[in-house]
Short mmCIF file of C-alpha atoms in Angstrom, two decimals:
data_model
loop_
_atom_site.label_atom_id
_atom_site.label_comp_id
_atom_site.label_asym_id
_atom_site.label_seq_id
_atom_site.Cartn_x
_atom_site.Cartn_y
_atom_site.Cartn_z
CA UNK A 1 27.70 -9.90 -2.82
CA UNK A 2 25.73 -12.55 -0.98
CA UNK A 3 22.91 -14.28 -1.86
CA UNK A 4 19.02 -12.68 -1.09
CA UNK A 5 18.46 -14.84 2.06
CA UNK A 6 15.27 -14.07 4.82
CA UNK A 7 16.42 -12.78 7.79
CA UNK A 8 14.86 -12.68 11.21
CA UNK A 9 15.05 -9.21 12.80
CA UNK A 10 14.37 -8.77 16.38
CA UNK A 11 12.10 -6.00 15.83
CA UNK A 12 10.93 -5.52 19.44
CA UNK A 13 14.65 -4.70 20.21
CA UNK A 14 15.34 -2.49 17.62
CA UNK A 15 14.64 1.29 17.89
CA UNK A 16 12.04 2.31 15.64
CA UNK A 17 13.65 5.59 14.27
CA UNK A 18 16.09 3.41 12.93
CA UNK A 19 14.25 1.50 9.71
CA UNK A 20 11.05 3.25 9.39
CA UNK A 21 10.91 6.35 6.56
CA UNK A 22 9.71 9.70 9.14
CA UNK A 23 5.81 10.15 8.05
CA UNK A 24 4.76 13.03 5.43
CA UNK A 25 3.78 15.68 6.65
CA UNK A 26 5.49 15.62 10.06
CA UNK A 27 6.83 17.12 13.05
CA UNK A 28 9.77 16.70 15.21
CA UNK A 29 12.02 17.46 17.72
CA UNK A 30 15.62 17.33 18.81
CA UNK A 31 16.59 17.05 22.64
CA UNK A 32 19.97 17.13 23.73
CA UNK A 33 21.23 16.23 27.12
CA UNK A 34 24.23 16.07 29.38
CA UNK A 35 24.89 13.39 32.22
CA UNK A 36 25.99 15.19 35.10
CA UNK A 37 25.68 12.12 37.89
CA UNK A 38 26.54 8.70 36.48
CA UNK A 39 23.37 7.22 38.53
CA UNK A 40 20.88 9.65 37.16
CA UNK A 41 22.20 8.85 33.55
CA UNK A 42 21.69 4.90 34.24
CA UNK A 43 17.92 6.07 35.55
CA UNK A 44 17.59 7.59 32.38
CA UNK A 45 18.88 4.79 30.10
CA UNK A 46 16.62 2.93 32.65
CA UNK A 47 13.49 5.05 31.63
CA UNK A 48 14.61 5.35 27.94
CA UNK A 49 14.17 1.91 27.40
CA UNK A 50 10.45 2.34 28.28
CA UNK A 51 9.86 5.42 26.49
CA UNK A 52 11.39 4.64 23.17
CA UNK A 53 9.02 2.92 20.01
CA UNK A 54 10.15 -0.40 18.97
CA UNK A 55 10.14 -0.99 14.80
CA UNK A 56 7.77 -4.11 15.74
CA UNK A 57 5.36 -1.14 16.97
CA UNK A 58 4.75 0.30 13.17
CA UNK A 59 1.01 -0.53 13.41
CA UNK A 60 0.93 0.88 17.16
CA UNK A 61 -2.39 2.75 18.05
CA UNK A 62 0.78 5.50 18.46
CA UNK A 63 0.50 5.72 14.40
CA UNK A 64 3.46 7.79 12.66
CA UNK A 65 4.70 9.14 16.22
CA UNK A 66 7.50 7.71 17.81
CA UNK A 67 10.77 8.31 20.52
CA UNK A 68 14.37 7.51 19.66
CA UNK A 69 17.31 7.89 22.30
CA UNK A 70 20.70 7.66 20.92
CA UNK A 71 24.17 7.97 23.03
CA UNK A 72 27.91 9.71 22.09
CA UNK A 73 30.43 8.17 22.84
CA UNK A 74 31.27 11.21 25.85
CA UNK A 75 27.52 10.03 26.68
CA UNK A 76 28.80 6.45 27.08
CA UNK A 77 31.95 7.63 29.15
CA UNK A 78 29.73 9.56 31.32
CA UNK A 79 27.31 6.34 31.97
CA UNK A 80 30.72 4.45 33.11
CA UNK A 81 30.56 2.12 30.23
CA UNK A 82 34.09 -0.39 31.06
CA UNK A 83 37.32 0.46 29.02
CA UNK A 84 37.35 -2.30 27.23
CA UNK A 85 33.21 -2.02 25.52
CA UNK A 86 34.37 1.99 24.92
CA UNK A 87 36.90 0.48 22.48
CA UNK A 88 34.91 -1.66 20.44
CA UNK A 89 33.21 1.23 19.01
CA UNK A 90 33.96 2.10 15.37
CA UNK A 91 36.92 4.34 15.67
CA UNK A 92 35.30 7.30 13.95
CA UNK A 93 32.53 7.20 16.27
CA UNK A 94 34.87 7.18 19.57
CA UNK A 95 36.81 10.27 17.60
CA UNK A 96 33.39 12.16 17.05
CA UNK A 97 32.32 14.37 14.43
CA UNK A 98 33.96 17.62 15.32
CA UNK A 99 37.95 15.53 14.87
CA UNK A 100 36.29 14.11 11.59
CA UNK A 101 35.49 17.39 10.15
CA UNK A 102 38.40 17.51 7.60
CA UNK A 103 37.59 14.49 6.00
CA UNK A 104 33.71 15.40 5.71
CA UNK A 105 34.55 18.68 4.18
CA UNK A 106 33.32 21.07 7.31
CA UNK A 107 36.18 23.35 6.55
CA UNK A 108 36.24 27.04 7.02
CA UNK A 109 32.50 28.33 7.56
CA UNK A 110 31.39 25.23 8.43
CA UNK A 111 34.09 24.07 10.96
CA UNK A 112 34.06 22.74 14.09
CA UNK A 113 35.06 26.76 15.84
CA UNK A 114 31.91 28.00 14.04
CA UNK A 115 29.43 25.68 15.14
CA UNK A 116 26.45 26.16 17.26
CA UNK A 117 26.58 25.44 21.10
CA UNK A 118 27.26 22.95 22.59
CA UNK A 119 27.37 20.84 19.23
CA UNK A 120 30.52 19.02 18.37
CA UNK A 121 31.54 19.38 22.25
CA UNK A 122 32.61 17.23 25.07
CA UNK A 123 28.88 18.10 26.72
CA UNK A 124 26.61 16.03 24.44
CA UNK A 125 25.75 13.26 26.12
CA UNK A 126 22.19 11.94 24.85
CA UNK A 127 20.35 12.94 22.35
CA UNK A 128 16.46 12.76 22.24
CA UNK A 129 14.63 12.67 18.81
CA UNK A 130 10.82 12.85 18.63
CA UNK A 131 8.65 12.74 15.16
CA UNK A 132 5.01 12.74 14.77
CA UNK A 133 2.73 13.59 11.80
CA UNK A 134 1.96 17.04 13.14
CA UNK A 135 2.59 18.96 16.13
CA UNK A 136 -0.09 18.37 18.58
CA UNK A 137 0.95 14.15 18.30
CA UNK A 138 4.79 15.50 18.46
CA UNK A 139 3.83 17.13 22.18
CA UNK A 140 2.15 14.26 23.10
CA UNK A 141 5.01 12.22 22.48
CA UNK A 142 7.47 14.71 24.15
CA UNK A 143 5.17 14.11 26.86
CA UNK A 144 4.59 10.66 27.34
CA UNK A 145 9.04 10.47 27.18
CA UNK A 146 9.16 13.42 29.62
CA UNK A 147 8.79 10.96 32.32
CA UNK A 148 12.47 9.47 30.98
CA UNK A 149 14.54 12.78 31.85
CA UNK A 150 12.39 14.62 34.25
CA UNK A 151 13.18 14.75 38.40
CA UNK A 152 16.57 14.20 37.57
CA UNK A 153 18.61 17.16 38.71
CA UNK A 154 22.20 15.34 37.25
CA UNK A 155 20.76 15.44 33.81
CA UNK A 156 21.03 18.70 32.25
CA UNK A 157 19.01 19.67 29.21
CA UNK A 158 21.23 21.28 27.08
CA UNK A 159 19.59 21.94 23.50
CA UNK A 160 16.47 21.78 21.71
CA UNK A 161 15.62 22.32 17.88
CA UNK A 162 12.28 22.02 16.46
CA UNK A 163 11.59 20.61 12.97
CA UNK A 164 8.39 20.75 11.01
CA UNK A 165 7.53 19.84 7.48
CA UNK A 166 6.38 22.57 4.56
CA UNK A 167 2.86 23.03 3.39
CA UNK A 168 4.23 21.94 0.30
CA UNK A 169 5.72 19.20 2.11
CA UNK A 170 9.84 20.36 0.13
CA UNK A 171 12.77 21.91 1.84
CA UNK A 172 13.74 25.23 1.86
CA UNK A 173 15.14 25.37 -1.59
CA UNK A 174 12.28 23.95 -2.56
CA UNK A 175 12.79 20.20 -3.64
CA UNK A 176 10.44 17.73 -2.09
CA UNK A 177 11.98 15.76 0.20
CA UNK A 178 12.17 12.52 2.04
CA UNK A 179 12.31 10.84 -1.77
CA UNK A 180 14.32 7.47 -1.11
CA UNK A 181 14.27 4.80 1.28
CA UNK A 182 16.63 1.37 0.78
CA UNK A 183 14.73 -1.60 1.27
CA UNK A 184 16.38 -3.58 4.48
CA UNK A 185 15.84 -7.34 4.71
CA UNK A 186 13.71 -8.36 7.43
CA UNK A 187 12.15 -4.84 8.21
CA UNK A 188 9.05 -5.51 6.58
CA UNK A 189 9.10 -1.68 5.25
CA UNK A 190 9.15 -2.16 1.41
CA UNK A 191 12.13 0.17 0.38
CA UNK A 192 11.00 3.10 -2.30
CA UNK A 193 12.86 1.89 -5.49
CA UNK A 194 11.22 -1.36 -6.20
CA UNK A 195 14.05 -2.30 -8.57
CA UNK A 196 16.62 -2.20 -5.68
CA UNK A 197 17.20 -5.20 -4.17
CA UNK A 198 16.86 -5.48 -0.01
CA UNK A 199 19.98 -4.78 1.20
CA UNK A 200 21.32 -6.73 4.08
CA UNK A 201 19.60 -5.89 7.68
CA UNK A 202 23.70 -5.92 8.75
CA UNK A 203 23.87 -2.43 6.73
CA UNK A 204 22.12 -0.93 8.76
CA UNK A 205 21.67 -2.97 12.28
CA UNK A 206 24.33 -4.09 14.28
CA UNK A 207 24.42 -8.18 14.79
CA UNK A 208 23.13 -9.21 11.87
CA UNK A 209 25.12 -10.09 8.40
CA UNK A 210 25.87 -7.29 6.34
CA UNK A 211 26.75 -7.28 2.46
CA UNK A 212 29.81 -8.56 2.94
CA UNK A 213 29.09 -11.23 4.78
CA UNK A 214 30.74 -9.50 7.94
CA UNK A 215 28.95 -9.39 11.14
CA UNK A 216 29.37 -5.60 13.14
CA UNK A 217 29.58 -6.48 16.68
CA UNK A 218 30.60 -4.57 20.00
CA UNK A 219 31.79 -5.97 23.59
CA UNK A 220 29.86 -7.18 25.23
CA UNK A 221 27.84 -8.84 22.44
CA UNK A 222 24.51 -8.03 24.15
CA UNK A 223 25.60 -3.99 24.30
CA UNK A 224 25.78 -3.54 20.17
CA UNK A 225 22.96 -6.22 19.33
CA UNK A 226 20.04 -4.56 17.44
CA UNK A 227 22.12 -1.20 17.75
CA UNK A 228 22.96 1.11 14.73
CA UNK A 229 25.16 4.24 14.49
CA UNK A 230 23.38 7.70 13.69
CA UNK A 231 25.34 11.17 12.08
CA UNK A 232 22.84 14.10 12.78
CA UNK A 233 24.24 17.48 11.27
CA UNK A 234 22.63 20.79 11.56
CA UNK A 235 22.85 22.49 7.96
CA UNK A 236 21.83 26.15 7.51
CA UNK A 237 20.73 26.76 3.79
CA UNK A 238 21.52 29.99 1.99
CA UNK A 239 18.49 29.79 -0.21
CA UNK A 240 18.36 33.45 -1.69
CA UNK A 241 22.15 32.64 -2.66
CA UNK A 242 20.43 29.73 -4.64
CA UNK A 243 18.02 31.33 -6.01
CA UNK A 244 20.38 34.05 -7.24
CA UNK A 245 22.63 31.48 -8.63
CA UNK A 246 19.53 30.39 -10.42
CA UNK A 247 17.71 33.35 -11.85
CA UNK A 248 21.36 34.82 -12.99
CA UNK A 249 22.26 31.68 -14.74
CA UNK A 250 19.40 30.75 -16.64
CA UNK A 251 18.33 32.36 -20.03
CA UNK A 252 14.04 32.06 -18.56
CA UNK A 253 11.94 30.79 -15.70
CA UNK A 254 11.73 27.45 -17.60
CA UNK A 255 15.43 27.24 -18.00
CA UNK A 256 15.43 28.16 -14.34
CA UNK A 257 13.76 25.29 -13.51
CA UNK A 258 15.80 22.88 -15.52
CA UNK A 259 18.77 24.08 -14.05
CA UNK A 260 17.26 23.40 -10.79
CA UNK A 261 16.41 19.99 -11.92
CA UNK A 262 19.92 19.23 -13.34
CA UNK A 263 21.45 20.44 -10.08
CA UNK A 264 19.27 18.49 -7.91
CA UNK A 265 18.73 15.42 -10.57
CA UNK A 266 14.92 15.74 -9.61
CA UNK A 267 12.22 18.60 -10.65
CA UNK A 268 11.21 20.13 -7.70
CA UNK A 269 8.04 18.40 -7.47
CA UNK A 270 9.84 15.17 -6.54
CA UNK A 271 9.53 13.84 -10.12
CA UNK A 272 13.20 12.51 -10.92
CA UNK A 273 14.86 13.53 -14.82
CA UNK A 274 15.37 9.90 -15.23
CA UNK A 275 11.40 9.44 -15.75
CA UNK A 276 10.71 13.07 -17.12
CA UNK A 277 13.41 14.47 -18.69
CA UNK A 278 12.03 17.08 -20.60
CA UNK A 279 9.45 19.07 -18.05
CA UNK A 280 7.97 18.59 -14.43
CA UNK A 281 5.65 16.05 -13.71
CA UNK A 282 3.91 16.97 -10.65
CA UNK A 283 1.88 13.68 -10.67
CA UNK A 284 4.73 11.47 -11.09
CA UNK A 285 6.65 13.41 -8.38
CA UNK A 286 3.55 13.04 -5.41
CA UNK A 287 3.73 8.83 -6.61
CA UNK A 288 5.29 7.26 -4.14
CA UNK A 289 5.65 3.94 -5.74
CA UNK A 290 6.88 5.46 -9.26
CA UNK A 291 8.90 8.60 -8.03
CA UNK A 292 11.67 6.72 -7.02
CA UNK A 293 11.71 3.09 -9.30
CA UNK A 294 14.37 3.82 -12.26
CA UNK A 295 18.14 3.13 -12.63
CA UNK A 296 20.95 4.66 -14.57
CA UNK A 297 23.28 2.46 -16.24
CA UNK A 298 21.17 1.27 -18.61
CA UNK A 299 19.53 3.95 -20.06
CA UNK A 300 21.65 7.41 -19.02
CA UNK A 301 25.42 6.07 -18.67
CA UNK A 302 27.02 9.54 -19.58
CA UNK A 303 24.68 11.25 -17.61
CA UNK A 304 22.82 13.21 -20.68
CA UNK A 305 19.38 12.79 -18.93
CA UNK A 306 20.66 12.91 -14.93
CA UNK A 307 24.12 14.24 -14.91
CA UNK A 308 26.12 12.04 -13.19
CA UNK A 309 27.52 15.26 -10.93
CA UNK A 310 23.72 16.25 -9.54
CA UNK A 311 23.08 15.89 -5.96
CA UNK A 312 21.03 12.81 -6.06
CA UNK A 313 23.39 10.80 -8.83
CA UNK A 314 26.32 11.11 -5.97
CA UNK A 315 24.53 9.98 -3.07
CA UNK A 316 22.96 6.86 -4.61
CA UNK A 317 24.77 6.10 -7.77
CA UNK A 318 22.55 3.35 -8.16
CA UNK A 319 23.49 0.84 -10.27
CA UNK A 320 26.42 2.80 -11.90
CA UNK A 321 29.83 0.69 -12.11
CA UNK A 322 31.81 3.61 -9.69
CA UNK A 323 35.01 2.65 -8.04
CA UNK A 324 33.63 0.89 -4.77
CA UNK A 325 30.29 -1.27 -4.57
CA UNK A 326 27.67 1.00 -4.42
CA UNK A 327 25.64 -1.30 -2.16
CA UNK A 328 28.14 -1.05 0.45
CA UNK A 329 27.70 2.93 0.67
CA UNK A 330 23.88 2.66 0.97
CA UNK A 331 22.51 5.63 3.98
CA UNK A 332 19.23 5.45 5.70
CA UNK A 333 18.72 9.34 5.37
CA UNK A 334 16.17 11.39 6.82
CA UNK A 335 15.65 15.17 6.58
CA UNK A 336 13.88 17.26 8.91
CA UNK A 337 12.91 21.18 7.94
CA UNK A 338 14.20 23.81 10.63
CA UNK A 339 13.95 27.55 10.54
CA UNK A 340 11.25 29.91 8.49
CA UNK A 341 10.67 29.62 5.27
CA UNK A 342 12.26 32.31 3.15
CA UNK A 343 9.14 34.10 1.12
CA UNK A 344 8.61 32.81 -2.48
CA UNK A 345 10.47 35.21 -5.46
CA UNK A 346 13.27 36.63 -2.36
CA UNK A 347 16.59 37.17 -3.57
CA UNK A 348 18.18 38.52 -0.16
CA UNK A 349 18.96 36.58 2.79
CA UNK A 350 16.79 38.19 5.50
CA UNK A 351 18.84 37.11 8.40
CA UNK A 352 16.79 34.02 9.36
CA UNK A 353 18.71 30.71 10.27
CA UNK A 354 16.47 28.32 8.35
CA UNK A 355 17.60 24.69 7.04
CA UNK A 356 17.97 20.81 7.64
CA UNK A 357 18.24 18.47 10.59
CA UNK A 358 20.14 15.72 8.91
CA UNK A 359 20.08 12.30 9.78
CA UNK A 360 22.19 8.98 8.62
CA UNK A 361 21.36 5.69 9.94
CA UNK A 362 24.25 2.96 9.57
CA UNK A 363 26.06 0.17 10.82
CA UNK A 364 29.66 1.74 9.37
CA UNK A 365 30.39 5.30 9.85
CA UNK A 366 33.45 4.97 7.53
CA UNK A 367 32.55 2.96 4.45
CA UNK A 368 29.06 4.42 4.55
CA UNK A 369 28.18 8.20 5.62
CA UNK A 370 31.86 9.10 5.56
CA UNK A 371 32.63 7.51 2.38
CA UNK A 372 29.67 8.99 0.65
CA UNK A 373 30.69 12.82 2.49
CA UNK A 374 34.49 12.58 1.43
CA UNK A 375 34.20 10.44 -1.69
CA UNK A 376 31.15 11.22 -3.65
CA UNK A 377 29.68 14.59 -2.46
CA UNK A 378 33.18 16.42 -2.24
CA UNK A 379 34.87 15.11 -5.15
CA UNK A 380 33.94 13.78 -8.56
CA UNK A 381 37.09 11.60 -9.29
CA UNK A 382 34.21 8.64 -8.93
CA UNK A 383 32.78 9.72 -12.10
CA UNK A 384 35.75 11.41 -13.84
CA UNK A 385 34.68 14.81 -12.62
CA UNK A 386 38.14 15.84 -11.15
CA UNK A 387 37.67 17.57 -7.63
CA UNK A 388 34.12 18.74 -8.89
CA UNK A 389 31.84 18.71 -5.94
CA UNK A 390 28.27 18.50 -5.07
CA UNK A 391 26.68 20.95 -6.36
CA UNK A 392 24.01 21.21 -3.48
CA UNK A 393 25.59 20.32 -0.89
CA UNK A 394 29.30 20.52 -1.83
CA UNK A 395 31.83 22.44 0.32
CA UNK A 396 32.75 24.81 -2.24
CA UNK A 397 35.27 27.46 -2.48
CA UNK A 398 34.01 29.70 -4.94
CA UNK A 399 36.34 28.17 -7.79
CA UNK A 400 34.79 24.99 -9.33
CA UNK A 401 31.51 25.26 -11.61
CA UNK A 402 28.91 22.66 -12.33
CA UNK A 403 28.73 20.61 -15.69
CA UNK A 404 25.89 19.73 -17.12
CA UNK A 405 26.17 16.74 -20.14
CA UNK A 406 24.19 18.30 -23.33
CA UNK A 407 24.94 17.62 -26.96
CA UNK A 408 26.09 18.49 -28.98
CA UNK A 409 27.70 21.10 -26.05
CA UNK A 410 28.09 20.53 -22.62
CA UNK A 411 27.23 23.50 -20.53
CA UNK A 412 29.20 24.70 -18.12
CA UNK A 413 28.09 26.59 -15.08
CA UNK A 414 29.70 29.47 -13.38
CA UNK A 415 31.96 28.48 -9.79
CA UNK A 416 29.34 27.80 -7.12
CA UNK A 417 29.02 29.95 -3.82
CA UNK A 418 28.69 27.71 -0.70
CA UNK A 419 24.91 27.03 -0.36
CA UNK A 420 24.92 24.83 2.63
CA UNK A 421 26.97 25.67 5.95
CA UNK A 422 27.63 22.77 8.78
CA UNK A 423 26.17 24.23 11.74
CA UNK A 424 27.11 21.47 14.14
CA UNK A 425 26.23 17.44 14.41
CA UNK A 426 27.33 14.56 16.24
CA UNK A 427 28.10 10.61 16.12
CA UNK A 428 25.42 9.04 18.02
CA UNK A 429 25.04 5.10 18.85
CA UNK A 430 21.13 3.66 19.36
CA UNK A 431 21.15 0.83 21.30
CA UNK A 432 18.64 -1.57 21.11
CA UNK A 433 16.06 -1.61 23.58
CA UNK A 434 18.04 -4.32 25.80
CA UNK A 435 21.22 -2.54 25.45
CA UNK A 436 19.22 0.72 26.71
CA UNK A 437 18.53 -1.46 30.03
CA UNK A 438 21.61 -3.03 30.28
CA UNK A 439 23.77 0.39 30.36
CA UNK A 440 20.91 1.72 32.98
CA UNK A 441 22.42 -1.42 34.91
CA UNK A 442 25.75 -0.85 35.08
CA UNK A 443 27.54 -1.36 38.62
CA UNK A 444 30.79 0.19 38.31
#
């Protein structure tokens, strides 16, 4: 790995959904569009460009409230973006989500044929996020971008979901959430685990060096500059199914709650096992600056304290030796509440399509988001876990169990039900600011 070096970011160019952790509590919205007339999508990429929150705007009388516009690659086709820029993409990004779906596990209920409309199709052009700390700032904000897409009869609006945040500020199955945030050099955003180094701003943001030392670039060198790539997925939770998994596995209601925190790797309050192993620590767990600082390796190598097969072990091994750097699999992840919340001590699914907007942030598709999908959350060969999957998120088939390390007896879980179905998501690109106004300039 190379050496911890400053780095200049052009902030003013860079989109600020990109580097900056969504605020607690928040709002937010999702708006998806489809370019009809190639000169009305320009306009818009012309009006974008105004609308959208730069990252150098963090201390903006705006606050915690800002606009991010993001492009698929059938959005770029539509704008008339040349042959030869359209295949400088990553290729995983120019295939799109839906032809991925194999290799991110969204098989059977969660394939491609069973997601919502118009998600994973040939229509999504643009996609509009919004987030704000509540909802009156998040309509304000929808507002002031309005302008961007309004009066513009060849761009259709297509899709909307609205996102909000928990009174008790957790997701559905009732983790807190919005936990970890890397640290990216030059940002100025101090990262959540203040024993993880600043990874490299070339991670994360196109044009800059990354980890390797390699430098992501598109064609023209002006269109990718200060640009990232984005995964959003729409995941429905079954949460009664979880809770029933729960209550029928657990010998009490404190058991139940270990379980839940040997699942997850984190009591539900936020506080992680690696820091209280032994019972909840609600204080710990609201600390942003202690909630999140604490490693593995040293202390927990065979995963007796945080199993190394719990949701949060897989998608940030830390500093575990796994096959593949774990640096170089790092996600900018942000999680966004949808849907009612299903009422505390209900077993049965009432019906209600309630869940995540997930987002990933990244300069590699493969070797980041897709790596950490296929490689770490649906399989445990990683860890020496076989085919073992997550057991959150994990696309599971009713078959495998969950392992929990325990001496002088491991226990062993029944096979897990599928608690989280893919309802639909896209590959996105976020141009910088400058790259918004050069593809509402195009001439072809």
């Amino acid at each position: 790995m190379s050496g911890h070096t400053r780095v200049a970011l052009e902030l003013d160019d860079i989109q600020r959904g990109v580097l900056s952790p969504r605020p607690t509590p928040y709002a937010a919205t999702y708006l998806l569009f489809r370019i009809d007339d190639r000169t009305h999508g320009r306009e818009l990429m012309r009006r974008a460009s105004t609308a959208v929150t730069s990252a150098a705007e963090s201390a903006s009388p705006l606050g915690e409230t800002w606009v991010s516009v993001a492009v698929t690659y059938h959005g770029l086709e539509a704008l008339g973006v040349p042959r030869a820029s359209l295949d400088s993409f990553a290729w995983e990004f120019r295939q799109g989500m839906a032809a991925r779906a194999k290799a991110l596990g969204d098989i059977g209920e969660s394939s491609p044929e069973h997601w919502e409309a118009p998600l994973g199709t040939s229509d999504v052009h643009v996609v509009f996020t919004a987030v704000a700390p509540d909802v009156p700032q998040l309509e304000a904000a929808i507002d002031r971008a309005r302008p961007a897409y309004d009066r513009l009869p060849g761009i259709t609006a297509i899709w909307r979901q609205d996102c909000y945040s928990l009174p008790s500020e957790a997701e559905h199955f009732g983790y807190r959430d919005g936990v970890s945030h890397p640290a990216v050099e030059g940002s100025g955003i101090a990262g959540s685990n203040e024993m993880e180094v600043p990874l490299k701003a070339g991670e994360f943001v196109l044009g800059y060096q990354d980890e390797i030392g390699g430098v992501q670039t598109l064609l023209p060198k002006e269109l990718g500059r200060n640009g990232s790539y984005a995964a959003f997925r729409k995941l429905h939770q079954r949460v009664a199914a979880f809770r029933r998994y729960l209550q029928d596995n657990a010998t009490s209601p404190e058991d139940e709650e270990l379980l839940a925190a040997k699942i997850m790797g984190r009591w539900r309050s936020g506080a992680p096992l690696a820091l209280s192993p032994q019972h909840d620590d609600p204080a710990l767990g609201a600390d942003p600056h202690r909630r999140n600082t604490f490693l593995y390796e040293g202390d927990d190598p065979a995963g007796f304290t945080t199993p190394g097969g719990c949701h949060i072990r897989r998608a940030n091994p830390r500093d575990a030796s796994v096959a593949g750097e774990v640096r170089l699999h790092r996600l900018i992840r942000r999680g966004a509440v949808y849907g009612p919340p299903l009422p505390q001590g209900v077993l049965e699914d009432d019906g209600a399509d309630r869940g995540l907007m997930f987002a990933f942030i990244g300069a590699h598709l493969g070797r980041q988001f897709e790596f950490v999908q296929s490689e770490w959350m649906n399989d445990g060969v990683f860890f020496g876990a076989g085919s073992a999957r997550d057991p959150v998120t994990g696309s599971h088939d009713g078959l495998t169990g969950f392992t929990i390390p325990r001496r002088p007896l491991r226990r062993r879980m029944p096979p897990l039900p599928r608690f989280v179905v893919t309802h639909g998501g896209e590959y996105c690109f976020l141009p910088g600011l400058s790259a918004l106004r050069r593809l509402g300039d195009l001439q072809n």
